[in-house]
Amino acid sequence: MTHGRALASMHVAALMFGLTGIFGKLAQAGPGAIVLGRAVFAVIALGIFAQLFRQPMLRGLTRTRILQLAACGLLLGIHWLTFFHSVKIAGVGIATLGFASFPAFVVLLEWVGWRERPSRRDLLKVGLIVIGLVLVTPHFELGAEATTGLLWAVLSGLCFAAVSVGNRLTSLDLSPVQVACWQNLTILACLLPVSGVALLQMPPLDWLWIALLGLLCTGLAHGLFVASLSVLKARVASLFFALEPVYGILFAWYLFGEQPTPRMVLGGALIIGALVLVKRPPEPA
């Protein structure tokens, strides 16, 4: 893969991740069925990707490592459930921006778990995200749907931050595709007894949206991200994920008429600014 193709692949991956909330909004099914369907199609897509690029699925697995992957898979499942619940309540824009709070939680979790004292830049990231979240909601009232949806999205961001920190422990000698596949298998195993019937009762159009969600937003996006890392540095590739909320909000505006307010635009700009900062090399504390 050339440098130009790697950059193009990262743009496509960011676009696919930005469509996550859109497909969740289009599907009429509840969050449980959506997440279960996403996991099914993600496992299929990741399995195919592993075969094509000869990614090992069993190498390096021990009993302890499997338990760690399962724990991260549970957190990933909760992250998806709370995110799609937020989409159903408050819309794609607020859900996407609320989820984008996860870098602040990563800073806090690494401070607690690894005693890594945050630098001034880290504290700036947290401050920008907090101010941005306050601005995103028109009126911060617990009874308002926008506020409730934002809180669910922030919980989703917390769970995703926990997954990211957990993967720091579990994926030291495992491939990203291997980690993602086993975590999705955990989600599938946990939700199948609970949401299996709801998944089978979905209308045909929902199968299309969820198939696209699993194949494009999970399998293809993750595969392109992994392939691009063979050329791009991780911090350069990760910069593209600041585009995820931008794509999500623009698509929601075009498809569902979710026009962002000036407060939301300002809050989103602060959150995206924090996402860009979090990808830059850290400063000494």
Short mmCIF file of C-alpha atoms in Angstrom, two decimals:
data_model
loop_
_atom_site.label_atom_id
_atom_site.label_comp_id
_atom_site.label_asym_id
_atom_site.label_seq_id
_atom_site.Cartn_x
_atom_site.Cartn_y
_atom_site.Cartn_z
CA MET A 1 0.00 0.00 0.00
CA THR A 2 1.34 3.40 -1.01
CA HIS A 3 1.23 6.48 1.21
CA GLY A 4 -1.50 8.03 -0.94
CA ARG A 5 -3.65 4.90 -0.77
CA ALA A 6 -3.14 4.72 2.98
CA LEU A 7 -4.42 8.28 3.38
CA ALA A 8 -7.40 7.53 1.13
CA SER A 9 -8.13 4.38 3.12
CA MET A 10 -8.17 6.35 6.37
CA HIS A 11 -10.61 8.86 4.89
CA VAL A 12 -12.92 6.00 3.90
CA ALA A 13 -12.56 4.41 7.35
CA ALA A 14 -13.47 7.69 9.09
CA LEU A 15 -16.46 8.06 6.76
CA MET A 16 -17.61 4.51 7.58
CA PHE A 17 -17.29 5.10 11.33
CA GLY A 18 -19.26 8.34 10.90
CA LEU A 19 -22.12 6.39 9.32
CA THR A 20 -22.57 4.23 12.43
CA GLY A 21 -25.24 6.43 13.98
CA ILE A 22 -26.97 6.88 10.62
CA PHE A 23 -27.57 3.16 10.14
CA GLY A 24 -28.65 2.88 13.79
CA LYS A 25 -31.18 5.65 13.20
CA LEU A 26 -32.50 4.08 9.99
CA ALA A 27 -33.07 0.68 11.63
CA GLN A 28 -36.44 0.36 13.37
CA ALA A 29 -35.21 -2.38 15.71
CA GLY A 30 -34.18 -1.73 19.31
CA PRO A 31 -30.57 -1.31 20.43
CA GLY A 32 -30.25 -4.98 21.50
CA ALA A 33 -31.14 -6.37 18.07
CA ILE A 34 -29.00 -3.74 16.32
CA VAL A 35 -25.92 -4.56 18.40
CA LEU A 36 -26.42 -8.33 18.03
CA GLY A 37 -26.81 -8.00 14.26
CA ARG A 38 -23.78 -5.74 14.07
CA ALA A 39 -21.70 -8.30 15.95
CA VAL A 40 -22.83 -11.12 13.65
CA PHE A 41 -21.90 -9.29 10.48
CA ALA A 42 -18.72 -7.89 12.05
CA VAL A 43 -17.50 -11.39 12.94
CA ILE A 44 -18.17 -12.51 9.35
CA ALA A 45 -16.35 -9.50 7.87
CA LEU A 46 -13.39 -9.74 10.26
CA GLY A 47 -13.12 -13.48 9.65
CA ILE A 48 -12.93 -12.92 5.89
CA PHE A 49 -10.38 -10.14 6.38
CA ALA A 50 -8.27 -12.42 8.60
CA GLN A 51 -8.27 -15.13 5.93
CA LEU A 52 -7.36 -12.74 3.11
CA PHE A 53 -4.50 -11.11 5.03
CA ARG A 54 -3.48 -14.26 6.94
CA GLN A 55 -4.22 -12.79 10.35
CA PRO A 56 -4.00 -15.47 13.10
CA MET A 57 -7.10 -15.97 15.24
CA LEU A 58 -5.78 -18.39 17.89
CA ARG A 59 -2.09 -17.50 18.20
CA GLY A 60 -1.11 -16.07 21.59
CA LEU A 61 -4.41 -16.89 23.29
CA THR A 62 -4.28 -18.10 26.89
CA ARG A 63 -7.02 -18.56 29.47
CA THR A 64 -6.16 -15.22 31.07
CA ARG A 65 -6.05 -13.45 27.72
CA ILE A 66 -9.43 -14.89 26.71
CA LEU A 67 -10.98 -13.62 29.95
CA GLN A 68 -9.47 -10.18 29.33
CA LEU A 69 -10.83 -10.12 25.77
CA ALA A 70 -14.24 -11.19 27.05
CA ALA A 71 -14.27 -8.37 29.63
CA CYS A 72 -13.38 -5.83 26.95
CA GLY A 73 -16.03 -7.37 24.69
CA LEU A 74 -18.67 -6.84 27.39
CA LEU A 75 -17.65 -3.19 27.71
CA LEU A 76 -17.71 -2.81 23.94
CA GLY A 77 -21.22 -4.26 23.86
CA ILE A 78 -22.40 -1.81 26.54
CA HIS A 79 -20.77 1.01 24.58
CA TRP A 80 -22.75 0.08 21.46
CA LEU A 81 -26.01 -0.43 23.36
CA THR A 82 -25.82 2.94 25.10
CA PHE A 83 -24.74 4.69 21.89
CA PHE A 84 -27.66 3.39 19.84
CA HIS A 85 -30.04 4.09 22.72
CA SER A 86 -28.78 7.69 22.63
CA VAL A 87 -29.32 7.83 18.85
CA LYS A 88 -32.93 6.72 19.29
CA ILE A 89 -33.57 9.34 22.00
CA ALA A 90 -31.62 12.43 20.94
CA GLY A 91 -30.57 11.90 17.33
CA VAL A 92 -27.29 11.21 15.57
CA GLY A 93 -25.61 14.59 16.16
CA ILE A 94 -25.89 14.70 19.95
CA ALA A 95 -25.14 10.97 20.27
CA THR A 96 -21.99 11.25 18.14
CA LEU A 97 -20.68 14.31 19.97
CA GLY A 98 -21.49 12.81 23.38
CA PHE A 99 -19.57 9.66 22.48
CA ALA A 100 -16.65 11.85 21.36
CA SER A 101 -16.08 12.62 25.05
CA PHE A 102 -14.13 9.37 25.38
CA PRO A 103 -10.62 10.96 25.21
CA ALA A 104 -11.34 12.77 28.48
CA PHE A 105 -12.22 9.47 30.14
CA VAL A 106 -9.09 7.84 28.72
CA VAL A 107 -6.99 10.52 30.44
CA LEU A 108 -8.78 9.91 33.75
CA LEU A 109 -8.67 6.10 33.53
CA GLU A 110 -4.97 6.04 32.67
CA TRP A 111 -4.34 8.41 35.57
CA VAL A 112 -6.13 6.03 37.95
CA GLY A 113 -4.97 2.74 36.43
CA TRP A 114 -1.38 3.53 35.50
CA ARG A 115 -0.70 6.52 37.73
CA GLU A 116 0.16 8.47 34.60
CA ARG A 117 -0.20 12.05 35.71
CA PRO A 118 -1.98 14.11 33.02
CA SER A 119 0.00 16.86 31.35
CA ARG A 120 -1.22 20.40 30.83
CA ARG A 121 -2.32 19.44 27.34
CA ASP A 122 -4.30 16.49 28.73
CA LEU A 123 -6.10 18.80 31.16
CA LEU A 124 -6.81 21.18 28.28
CA LYS A 125 -8.41 18.30 26.35
CA VAL A 126 -10.65 17.46 29.28
CA GLY A 127 -11.64 21.11 29.72
CA LEU A 128 -12.50 21.53 26.03
CA ILE A 129 -14.64 18.39 26.05
CA VAL A 130 -16.52 19.38 29.22
CA ILE A 131 -17.31 22.86 27.84
CA GLY A 132 -18.25 21.34 24.48
CA LEU A 133 -20.69 18.88 26.09
CA VAL A 134 -22.37 21.69 28.03
CA LEU A 135 -22.83 23.66 24.80
CA VAL A 136 -24.12 20.69 22.76
CA THR A 137 -27.43 20.47 24.66
CA PRO A 138 -29.83 23.39 24.12
CA HIS A 139 -31.14 23.21 27.72
CA PHE A 140 -29.49 21.03 30.35
CA GLU A 141 -32.62 19.58 31.98
CA LEU A 142 -32.71 15.96 33.11
CA GLY A 143 -36.25 15.58 31.79
CA ALA A 144 -35.34 16.77 28.29
CA GLU A 145 -34.71 14.15 25.62
CA ALA A 146 -31.60 15.94 24.37
CA THR A 147 -30.05 15.89 27.85
CA THR A 148 -31.02 12.26 28.51
CA GLY A 149 -29.62 11.22 25.14
CA LEU A 150 -26.41 13.13 25.77
CA LEU A 151 -25.93 11.41 29.15
CA TRP A 152 -26.38 8.00 27.52
CA ALA A 153 -23.84 9.02 24.85
CA VAL A 154 -21.36 10.15 27.51
CA LEU A 155 -21.79 6.77 29.22
CA SER A 156 -21.08 5.21 25.85
CA GLY A 157 -17.89 7.27 25.65
CA LEU A 158 -16.87 6.12 29.13
CA CYS A 159 -17.33 2.46 28.14
CA PHE A 160 -15.36 2.96 24.94
CA ALA A 161 -12.56 4.61 26.92
CA ALA A 162 -12.53 1.58 29.24
CA VAL A 163 -12.28 -0.68 26.18
CA SER A 164 -9.38 1.38 24.83
CA VAL A 165 -7.53 1.24 28.15
CA GLY A 166 -8.34 -2.46 28.52
CA ASN A 167 -6.98 -3.20 25.05
CA ARG A 168 -3.72 -1.69 26.20
CA LEU A 169 -3.41 -4.72 28.48
CA THR A 170 -4.93 -7.41 26.28
CA SER A 171 -3.61 -6.66 22.80
CA LEU A 172 0.14 -6.38 23.39
CA ASP A 173 0.96 -9.44 21.27
CA LEU A 174 -2.34 -9.89 19.41
CA SER A 175 -3.35 -8.42 16.07
CA PRO A 176 -6.07 -5.73 16.06
CA VAL A 177 -8.27 -7.92 13.83
CA GLN A 178 -7.86 -10.82 16.25
CA VAL A 179 -8.83 -8.63 19.21
CA ALA A 180 -11.85 -7.16 17.41
CA CYS A 181 -13.08 -10.57 16.26
CA TRP A 182 -12.96 -12.16 19.74
CA GLN A 183 -14.60 -9.15 21.34
CA ASN A 184 -17.42 -9.28 18.80
CA LEU A 185 -17.81 -13.01 19.46
CA THR A 186 -18.28 -12.15 23.15
CA ILE A 187 -21.01 -9.65 22.28
CA LEU A 188 -22.69 -12.22 20.05
CA ALA A 189 -22.63 -14.89 22.78
CA CYS A 190 -24.04 -12.51 25.43
CA LEU A 191 -26.83 -10.99 23.36
CA LEU A 192 -27.97 -14.03 21.39
CA PRO A 193 -30.11 -15.46 24.26
CA VAL A 194 -31.58 -12.01 25.01
CA SER A 195 -32.09 -10.42 21.60
CA GLY A 196 -31.99 -13.39 19.24
CA VAL A 197 -35.79 -13.49 18.80
CA ALA A 198 -35.95 -9.72 18.19
CA LEU A 199 -33.21 -10.06 15.59
CA LEU A 200 -35.14 -12.77 13.70
CA GLN A 201 -38.34 -10.69 13.79
CA MET A 202 -36.76 -7.60 12.23
CA PRO A 203 -38.23 -6.32 8.94
CA PRO A 204 -36.14 -7.03 5.82
CA LEU A 205 -35.00 -3.40 5.48
CA ASP A 206 -33.52 -3.48 8.98
CA TRP A 207 -31.37 -6.43 7.92
CA LEU A 208 -29.95 -4.26 5.16
CA TRP A 209 -29.07 -1.38 7.52
CA ILE A 210 -27.55 -3.68 10.13
CA ALA A 211 -25.62 -5.65 7.50
CA LEU A 212 -24.14 -2.37 6.24
CA LEU A 213 -23.41 -1.37 9.85
CA GLY A 214 -21.54 -4.60 10.55
CA LEU A 215 -19.80 -5.00 7.20
CA LEU A 216 -18.90 -1.37 6.45
CA CYS A 217 -18.77 0.46 9.79
CA THR A 218 -17.07 -2.39 11.66
CA GLY A 219 -15.44 -4.92 9.34
CA LEU A 220 -14.35 -2.73 6.41
CA ALA A 221 -13.53 0.35 8.50
CA HIS A 222 -11.44 -1.63 10.97
CA GLY A 223 -9.72 -3.53 8.14
CA LEU A 224 -8.79 -0.31 6.32
CA PHE A 225 -7.51 1.20 9.55
CA VAL A 226 -5.28 -1.83 10.25
CA ALA A 227 -4.01 -1.97 6.66
CA SER A 228 -3.16 1.76 6.70
CA LEU A 229 -1.00 1.32 9.78
CA SER A 230 1.49 -0.59 7.64
CA VAL A 231 2.33 2.79 6.02
CA LEU A 232 1.11 5.53 8.37
CA LYS A 233 2.18 6.21 11.92
CA ALA A 234 -0.55 5.46 14.46
CA ARG A 235 -0.86 9.06 15.62
CA VAL A 236 -1.17 10.29 12.01
CA ALA A 237 -3.81 7.69 11.15
CA SER A 238 -5.75 8.42 14.32
CA LEU A 239 -6.09 12.10 13.36
CA PHE A 240 -8.70 11.06 10.82
CA PHE A 241 -11.05 9.92 13.59
CA ALA A 242 -11.63 13.55 14.49
CA LEU A 243 -13.65 13.58 11.25
CA GLU A 244 -16.08 10.94 12.56
CA PRO A 245 -18.43 13.39 14.38
CA VAL A 246 -18.23 15.77 11.41
CA TYR A 247 -19.38 13.11 8.96
CA GLY A 248 -22.07 11.90 11.37
CA ILE A 249 -23.55 15.37 11.88
CA LEU A 250 -23.45 16.24 8.16
CA PHE A 251 -25.19 13.00 7.14
CA ALA A 252 -27.82 13.42 9.89
CA TRP A 253 -28.45 16.99 8.73
CA TYR A 254 -28.88 15.88 5.11
CA LEU A 255 -30.91 12.70 5.72
CA PHE A 256 -33.00 13.50 8.81
CA GLY A 257 -33.06 17.30 8.89
CA GLU A 258 -31.13 17.36 12.21
CA GLN A 259 -29.80 20.87 11.67
CA PRO A 260 -27.18 21.73 14.29
CA THR A 261 -27.74 24.89 16.33
CA PRO A 262 -24.96 27.49 16.69
CA ARG A 263 -24.38 26.25 20.27
CA MET A 264 -24.06 22.70 18.98
CA VAL A 265 -21.61 23.77 16.27
CA LEU A 266 -19.47 25.60 18.83
CA GLY A 267 -19.60 22.69 21.28
CA GLY A 268 -18.80 20.24 18.52
CA ALA A 269 -15.84 22.36 17.40
CA LEU A 270 -14.41 22.27 20.94
CA ILE A 271 -14.86 18.49 21.19
CA ILE A 272 -13.29 17.90 17.77
CA GLY A 273 -10.45 20.23 18.76
CA ALA A 274 -9.85 18.03 21.80
CA LEU A 275 -9.86 14.94 19.55
CA VAL A 276 -7.13 16.51 17.42
CA LEU A 277 -5.08 17.41 20.49
CA VAL A 278 -5.36 13.91 21.92
CA LYS A 279 -3.61 12.47 18.85
CA ARG A 280 -0.56 14.69 19.16
CA PRO A 281 2.57 13.55 21.00
CA PRO A 282 2.21 14.11 24.75
CA GLU A 283 3.99 16.88 26.58
CA PRO A 284 5.82 16.30 29.85
CA ALA A 285 3.69 16.96 32.93
#
